[in-house]
PDB file of C-alpha atoms in Angstrom:
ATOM      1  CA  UNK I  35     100.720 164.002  77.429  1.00 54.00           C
ATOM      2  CA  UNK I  36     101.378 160.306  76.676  1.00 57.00           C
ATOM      3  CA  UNK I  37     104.079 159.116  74.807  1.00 58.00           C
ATOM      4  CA  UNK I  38     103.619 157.266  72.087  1.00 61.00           C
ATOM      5  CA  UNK I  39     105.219 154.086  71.426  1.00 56.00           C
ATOM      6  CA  UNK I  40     106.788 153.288  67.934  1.00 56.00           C
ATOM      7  CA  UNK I  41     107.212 150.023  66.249  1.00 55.00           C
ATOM      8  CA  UNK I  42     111.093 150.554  66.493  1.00 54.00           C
ATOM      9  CA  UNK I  43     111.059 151.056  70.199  1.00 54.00           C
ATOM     10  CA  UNK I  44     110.035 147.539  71.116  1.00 53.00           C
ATOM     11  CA  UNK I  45     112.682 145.359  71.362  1.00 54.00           C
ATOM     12  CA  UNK I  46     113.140 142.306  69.108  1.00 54.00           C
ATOM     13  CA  UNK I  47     116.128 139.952  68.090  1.00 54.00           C
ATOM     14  CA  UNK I  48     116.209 141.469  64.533  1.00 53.00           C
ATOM     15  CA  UNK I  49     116.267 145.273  65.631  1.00 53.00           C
ATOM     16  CA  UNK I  50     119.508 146.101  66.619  1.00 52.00           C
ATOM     17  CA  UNK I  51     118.676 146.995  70.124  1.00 53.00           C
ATOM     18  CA  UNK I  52     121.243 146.425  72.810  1.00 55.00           C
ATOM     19  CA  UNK I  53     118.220 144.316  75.068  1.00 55.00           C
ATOM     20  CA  UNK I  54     118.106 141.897  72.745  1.00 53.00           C
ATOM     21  CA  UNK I  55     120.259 139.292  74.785  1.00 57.00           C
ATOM     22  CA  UNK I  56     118.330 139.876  77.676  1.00 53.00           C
ATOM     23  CA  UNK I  57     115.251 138.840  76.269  1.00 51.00           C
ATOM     24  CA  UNK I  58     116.745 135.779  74.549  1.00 55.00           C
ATOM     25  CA  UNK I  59     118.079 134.980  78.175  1.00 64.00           C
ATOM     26  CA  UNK I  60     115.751 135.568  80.953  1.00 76.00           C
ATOM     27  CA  UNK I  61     116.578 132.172  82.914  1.00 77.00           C
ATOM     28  CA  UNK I  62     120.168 130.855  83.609  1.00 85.00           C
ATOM     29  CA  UNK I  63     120.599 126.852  83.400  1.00 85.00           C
ATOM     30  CA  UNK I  64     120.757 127.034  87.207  1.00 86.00           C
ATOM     31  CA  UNK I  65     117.454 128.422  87.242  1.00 85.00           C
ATOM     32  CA  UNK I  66     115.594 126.482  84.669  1.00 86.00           C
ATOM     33  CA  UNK I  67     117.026 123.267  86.498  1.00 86.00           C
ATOM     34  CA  UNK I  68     115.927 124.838  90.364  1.00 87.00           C
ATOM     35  CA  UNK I  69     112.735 125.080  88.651  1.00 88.00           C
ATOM     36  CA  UNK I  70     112.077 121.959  87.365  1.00 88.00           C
ATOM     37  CA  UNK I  71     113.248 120.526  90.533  1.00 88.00           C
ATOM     38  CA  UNK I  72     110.828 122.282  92.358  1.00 88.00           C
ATOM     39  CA  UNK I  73     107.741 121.599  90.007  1.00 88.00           C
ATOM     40  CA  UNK I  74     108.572 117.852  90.372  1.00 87.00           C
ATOM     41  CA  UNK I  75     108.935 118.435  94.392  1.00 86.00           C
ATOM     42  CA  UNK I  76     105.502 119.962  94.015  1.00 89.00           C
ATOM     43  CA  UNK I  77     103.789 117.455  91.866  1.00 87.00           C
ATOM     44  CA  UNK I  78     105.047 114.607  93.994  1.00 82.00           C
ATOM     45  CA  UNK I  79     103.455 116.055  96.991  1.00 82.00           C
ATOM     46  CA  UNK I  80      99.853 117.005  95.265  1.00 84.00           C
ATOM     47  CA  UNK I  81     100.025 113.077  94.076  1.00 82.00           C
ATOM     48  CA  UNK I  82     100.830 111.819  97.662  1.00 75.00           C
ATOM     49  CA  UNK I  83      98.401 113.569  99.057  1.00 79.00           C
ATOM     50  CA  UNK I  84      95.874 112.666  96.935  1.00 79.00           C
ATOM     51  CA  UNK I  85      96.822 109.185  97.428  1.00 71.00           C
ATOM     52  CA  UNK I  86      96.505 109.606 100.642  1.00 68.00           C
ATOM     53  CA  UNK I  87      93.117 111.355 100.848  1.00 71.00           C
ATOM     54  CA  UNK I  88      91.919 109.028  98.624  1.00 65.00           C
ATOM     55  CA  UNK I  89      92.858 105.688 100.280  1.00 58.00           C
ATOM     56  CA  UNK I  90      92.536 107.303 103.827  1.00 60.00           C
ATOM     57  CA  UNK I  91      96.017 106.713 104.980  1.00 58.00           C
ATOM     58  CA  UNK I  92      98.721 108.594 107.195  1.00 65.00           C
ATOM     59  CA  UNK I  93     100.721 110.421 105.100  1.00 69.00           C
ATOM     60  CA  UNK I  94     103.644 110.474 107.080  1.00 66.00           C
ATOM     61  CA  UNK I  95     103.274 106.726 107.750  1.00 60.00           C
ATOM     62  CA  UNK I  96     102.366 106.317 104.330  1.00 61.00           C
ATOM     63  CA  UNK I  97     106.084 107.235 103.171  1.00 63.00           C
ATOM     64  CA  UNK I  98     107.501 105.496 106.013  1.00 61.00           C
ATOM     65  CA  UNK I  99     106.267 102.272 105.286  1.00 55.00           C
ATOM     66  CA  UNK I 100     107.676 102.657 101.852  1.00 56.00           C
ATOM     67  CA  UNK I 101     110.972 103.381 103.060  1.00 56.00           C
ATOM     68  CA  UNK I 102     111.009 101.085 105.575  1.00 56.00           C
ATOM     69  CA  UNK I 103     109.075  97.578 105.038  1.00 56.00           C
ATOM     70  CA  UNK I 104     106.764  97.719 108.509  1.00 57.00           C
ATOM     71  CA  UNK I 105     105.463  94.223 106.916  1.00 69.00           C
ATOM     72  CA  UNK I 106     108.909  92.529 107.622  1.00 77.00           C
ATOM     73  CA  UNK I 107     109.152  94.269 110.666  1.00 85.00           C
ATOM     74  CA  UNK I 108     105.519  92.770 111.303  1.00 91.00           C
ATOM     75  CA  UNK I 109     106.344  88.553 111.116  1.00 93.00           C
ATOM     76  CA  UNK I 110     106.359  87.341 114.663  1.00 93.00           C
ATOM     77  CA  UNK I 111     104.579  86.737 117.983  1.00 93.00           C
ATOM     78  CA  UNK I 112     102.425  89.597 119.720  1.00 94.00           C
ATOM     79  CA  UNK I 113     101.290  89.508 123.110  1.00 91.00           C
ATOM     80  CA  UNK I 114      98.977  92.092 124.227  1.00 90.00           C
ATOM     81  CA  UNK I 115     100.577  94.943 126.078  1.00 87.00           C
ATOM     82  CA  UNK I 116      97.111  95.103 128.242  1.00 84.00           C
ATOM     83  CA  UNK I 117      96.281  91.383 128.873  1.00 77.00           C
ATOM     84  CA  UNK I 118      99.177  89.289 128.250  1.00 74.00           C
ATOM     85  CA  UNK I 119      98.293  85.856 128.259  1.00 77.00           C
ATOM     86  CA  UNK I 120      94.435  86.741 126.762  1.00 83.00           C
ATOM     87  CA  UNK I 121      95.362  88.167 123.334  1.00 86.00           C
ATOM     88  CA  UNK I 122      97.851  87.822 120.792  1.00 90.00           C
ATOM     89  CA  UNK I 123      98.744  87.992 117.200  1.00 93.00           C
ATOM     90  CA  UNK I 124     101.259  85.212 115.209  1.00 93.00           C
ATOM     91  CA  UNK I 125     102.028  87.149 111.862  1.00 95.00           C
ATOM     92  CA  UNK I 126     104.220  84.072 109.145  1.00 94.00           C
ATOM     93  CA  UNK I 127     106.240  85.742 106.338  1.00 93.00           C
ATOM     94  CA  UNK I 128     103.456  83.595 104.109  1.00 94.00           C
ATOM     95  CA  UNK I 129     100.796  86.338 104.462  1.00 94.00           C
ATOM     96  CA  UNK I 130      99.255  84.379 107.232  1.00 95.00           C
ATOM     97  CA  UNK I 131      98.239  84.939 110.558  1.00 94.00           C
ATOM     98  CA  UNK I 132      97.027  83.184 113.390  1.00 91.00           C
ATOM     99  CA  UNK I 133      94.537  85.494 116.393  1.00 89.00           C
ATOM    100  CA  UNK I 134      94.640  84.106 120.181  1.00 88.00           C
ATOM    101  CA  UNK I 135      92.065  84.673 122.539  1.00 85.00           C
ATOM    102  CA  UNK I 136      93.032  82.951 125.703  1.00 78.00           C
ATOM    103  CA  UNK I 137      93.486  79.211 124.275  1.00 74.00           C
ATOM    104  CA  UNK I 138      91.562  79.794 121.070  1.00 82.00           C
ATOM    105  CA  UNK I 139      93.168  80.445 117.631  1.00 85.00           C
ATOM    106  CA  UNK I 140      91.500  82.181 114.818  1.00 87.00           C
ATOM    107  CA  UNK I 141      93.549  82.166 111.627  1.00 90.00           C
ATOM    108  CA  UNK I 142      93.679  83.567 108.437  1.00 94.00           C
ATOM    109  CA  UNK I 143      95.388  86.118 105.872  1.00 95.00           C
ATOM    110  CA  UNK I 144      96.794  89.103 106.228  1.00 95.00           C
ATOM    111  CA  UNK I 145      98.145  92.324 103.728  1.00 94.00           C
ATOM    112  CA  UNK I 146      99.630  95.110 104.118  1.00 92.00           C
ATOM    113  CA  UNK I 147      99.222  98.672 102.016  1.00 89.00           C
ATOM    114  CA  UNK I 148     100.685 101.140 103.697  1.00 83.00           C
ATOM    115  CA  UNK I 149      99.652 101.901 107.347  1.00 86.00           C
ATOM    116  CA  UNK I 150      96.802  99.211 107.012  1.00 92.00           C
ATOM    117  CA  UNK I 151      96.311  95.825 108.030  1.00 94.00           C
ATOM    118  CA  UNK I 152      93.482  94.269 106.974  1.00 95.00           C
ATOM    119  CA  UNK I 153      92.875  91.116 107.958  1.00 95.00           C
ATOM    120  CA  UNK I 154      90.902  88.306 106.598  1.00 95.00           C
ATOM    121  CA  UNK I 155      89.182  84.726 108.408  1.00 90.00           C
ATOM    122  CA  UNK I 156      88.265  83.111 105.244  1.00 86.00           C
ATOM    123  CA  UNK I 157      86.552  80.264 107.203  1.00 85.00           C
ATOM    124  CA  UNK I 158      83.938  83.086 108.808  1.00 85.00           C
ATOM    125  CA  UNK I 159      83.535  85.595 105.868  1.00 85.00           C
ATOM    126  CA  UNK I 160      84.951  88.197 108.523  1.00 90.00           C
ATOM    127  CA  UNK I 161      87.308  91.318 107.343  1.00 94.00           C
ATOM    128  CA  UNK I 162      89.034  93.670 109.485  1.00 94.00           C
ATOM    129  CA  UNK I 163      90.969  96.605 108.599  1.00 95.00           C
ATOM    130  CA  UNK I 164      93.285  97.886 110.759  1.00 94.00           C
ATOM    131  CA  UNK I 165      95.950 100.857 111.466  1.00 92.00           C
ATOM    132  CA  UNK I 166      99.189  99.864 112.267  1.00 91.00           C
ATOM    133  CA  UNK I 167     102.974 100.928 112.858  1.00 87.00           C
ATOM    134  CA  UNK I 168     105.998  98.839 114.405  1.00 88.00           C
ATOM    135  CA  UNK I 169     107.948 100.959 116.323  1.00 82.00           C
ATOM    136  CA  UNK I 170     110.878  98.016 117.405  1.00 82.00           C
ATOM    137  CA  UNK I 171     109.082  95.626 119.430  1.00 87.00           C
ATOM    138  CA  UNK I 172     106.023  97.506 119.701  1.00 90.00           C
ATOM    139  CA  UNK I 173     102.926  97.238 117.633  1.00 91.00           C
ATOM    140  CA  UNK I 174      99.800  99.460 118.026  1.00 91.00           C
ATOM    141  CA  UNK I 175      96.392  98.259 115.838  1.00 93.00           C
ATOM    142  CA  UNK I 176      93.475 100.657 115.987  1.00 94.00           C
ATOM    143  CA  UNK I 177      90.633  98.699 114.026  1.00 95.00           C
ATOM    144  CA  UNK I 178      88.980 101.447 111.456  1.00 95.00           C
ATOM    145  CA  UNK I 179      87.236  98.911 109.278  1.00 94.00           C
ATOM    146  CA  UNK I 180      85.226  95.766 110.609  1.00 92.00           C
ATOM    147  CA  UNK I 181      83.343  93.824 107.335  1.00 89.00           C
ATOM    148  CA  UNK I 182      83.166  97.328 104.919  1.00 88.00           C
ATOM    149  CA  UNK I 183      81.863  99.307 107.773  1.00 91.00           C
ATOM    150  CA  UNK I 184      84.206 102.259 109.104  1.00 92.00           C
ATOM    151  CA  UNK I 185      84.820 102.119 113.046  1.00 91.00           C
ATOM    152  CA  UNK I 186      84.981 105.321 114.762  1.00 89.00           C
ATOM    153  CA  UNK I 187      86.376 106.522 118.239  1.00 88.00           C
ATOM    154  CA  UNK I 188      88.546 103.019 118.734  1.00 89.00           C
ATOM    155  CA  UNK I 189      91.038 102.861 120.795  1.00 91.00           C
ATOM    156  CA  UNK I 190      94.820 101.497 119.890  1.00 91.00           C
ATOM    157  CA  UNK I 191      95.366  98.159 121.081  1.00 91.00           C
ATOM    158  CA  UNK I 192      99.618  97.330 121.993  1.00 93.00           C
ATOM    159  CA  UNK I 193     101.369  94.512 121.538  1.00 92.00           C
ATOM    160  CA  UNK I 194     104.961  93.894 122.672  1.00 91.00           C
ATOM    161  CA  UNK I 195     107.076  91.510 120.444  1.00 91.00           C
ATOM    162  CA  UNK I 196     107.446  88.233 121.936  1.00 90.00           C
ATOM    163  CA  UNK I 197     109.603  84.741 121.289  1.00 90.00           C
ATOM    164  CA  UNK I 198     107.284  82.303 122.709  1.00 84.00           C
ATOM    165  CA  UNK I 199     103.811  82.660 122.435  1.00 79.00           C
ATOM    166  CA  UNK I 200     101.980  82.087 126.111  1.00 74.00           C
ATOM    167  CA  UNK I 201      98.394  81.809 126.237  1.00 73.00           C
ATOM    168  CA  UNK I 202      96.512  81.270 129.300  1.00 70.00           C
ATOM    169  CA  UNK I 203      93.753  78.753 129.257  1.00 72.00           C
ATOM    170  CA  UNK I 204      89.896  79.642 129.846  1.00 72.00           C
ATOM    171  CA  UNK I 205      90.255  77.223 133.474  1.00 77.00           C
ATOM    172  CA  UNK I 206      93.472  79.513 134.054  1.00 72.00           C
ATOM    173  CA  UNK I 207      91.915  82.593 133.843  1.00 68.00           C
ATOM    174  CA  UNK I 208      88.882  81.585 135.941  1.00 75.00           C
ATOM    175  CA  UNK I 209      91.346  80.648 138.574  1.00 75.00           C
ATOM    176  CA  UNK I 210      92.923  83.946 138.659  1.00 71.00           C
ATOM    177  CA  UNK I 211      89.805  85.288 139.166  1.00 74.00           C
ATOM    178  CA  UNK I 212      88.438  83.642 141.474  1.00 77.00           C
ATOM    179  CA  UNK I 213      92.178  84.677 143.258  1.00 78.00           C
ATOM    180  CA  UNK I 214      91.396  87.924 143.408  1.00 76.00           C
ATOM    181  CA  UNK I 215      87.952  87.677 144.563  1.00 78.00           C
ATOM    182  CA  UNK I 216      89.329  85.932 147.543  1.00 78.00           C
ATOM    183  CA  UNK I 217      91.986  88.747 147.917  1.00 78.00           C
ATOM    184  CA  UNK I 218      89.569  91.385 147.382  1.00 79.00           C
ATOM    185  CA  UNK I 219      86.679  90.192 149.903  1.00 79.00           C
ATOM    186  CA  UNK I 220      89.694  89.756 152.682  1.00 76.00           C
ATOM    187  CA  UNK I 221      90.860  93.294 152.881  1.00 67.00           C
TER     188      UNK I 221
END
């Protein structure tokens, strides 16, 4: 047999009943503000990684960089980790960089959002995006963007922080090679 339920049973604020202050009080102020806390917490991440997903970036190097300014950490010489003498970066605190290949200098702008680089040779029409991160006096560049189109599978090119920049010329490098030619036909 049910039971039936009668108006007077339910209870409301006007009815006398003895549950009326818990219903008025279901949350404490503790609560309410753990709660709140934890919606912001929550809508902060959904909006970072959106952000993230949208603009294809690192999230994790995405809130790095805003915490800690890789693009100061970024002005200086680079030589290449791999061919020292062959490639290098010069990065000014004016935005502008200058690109070595042996002797040769390529210049232009650079800017910085987030864990990209993109670089820019205004005199050639010729846009580069890269990845980047400055761990102390190492930098690592993957390209991922060369003139709109994405580049896949490339591999991270490392730079070591330098004072003096130390390029060797094309005659320079010819000799070296022609060194170990000689070296290698003698053994």
């Amino acid at each position: 047999m049910k039971k039936q339920i009668k108006e007077n049973d339910i209870p409301t604020p006007d009815n006398g009943n003895e549950n009326t202050e818990a219903t008025k009080k279901m949350f404490s102020r503790k609560q309410v503000v753990l709660i709140s806390v934890l919606c912001a917490v929550i809508v902060a991440a959904v909006i970072l990684t959106v952000t993230c997903v949208v603009n294809d970036f690192n999230p994790i190097t995405y809130v790095a960089s805003v915490v800690t300014k890789d693009e100061e950490n970024l002005i200086g010489i680079w030589q290449s980790e791999e061919a020292p003498g062959i490639s290098a970066y010069v990065f000014n605190e004016d935005g502008t960089y200058d690109s070595y290949i042996s002797s040769f200098n390529f210049g232009g702008e650079y800017e910085v959002n987030a864990d990209k680089l993109t670089l820019v040779n205004p005199l050639s029409d010729q846009k580069v995006v890269y990845r980047y991160s400055v761990n102390g006096d190492k930098l690592t560049m993957t390209l991922i963007e060369e003139n709109g189109s994405k580049v896949k599978n490339s591999e991270p090119n490392k730079y070591n922080k330098s004072k003096t920049l130390s390029q060797k010329s094309l005659t320079d490098l010819l000799g070296e090679l022609k060194k170990n030619q000689e070296e290698t036909t003698k053994k």
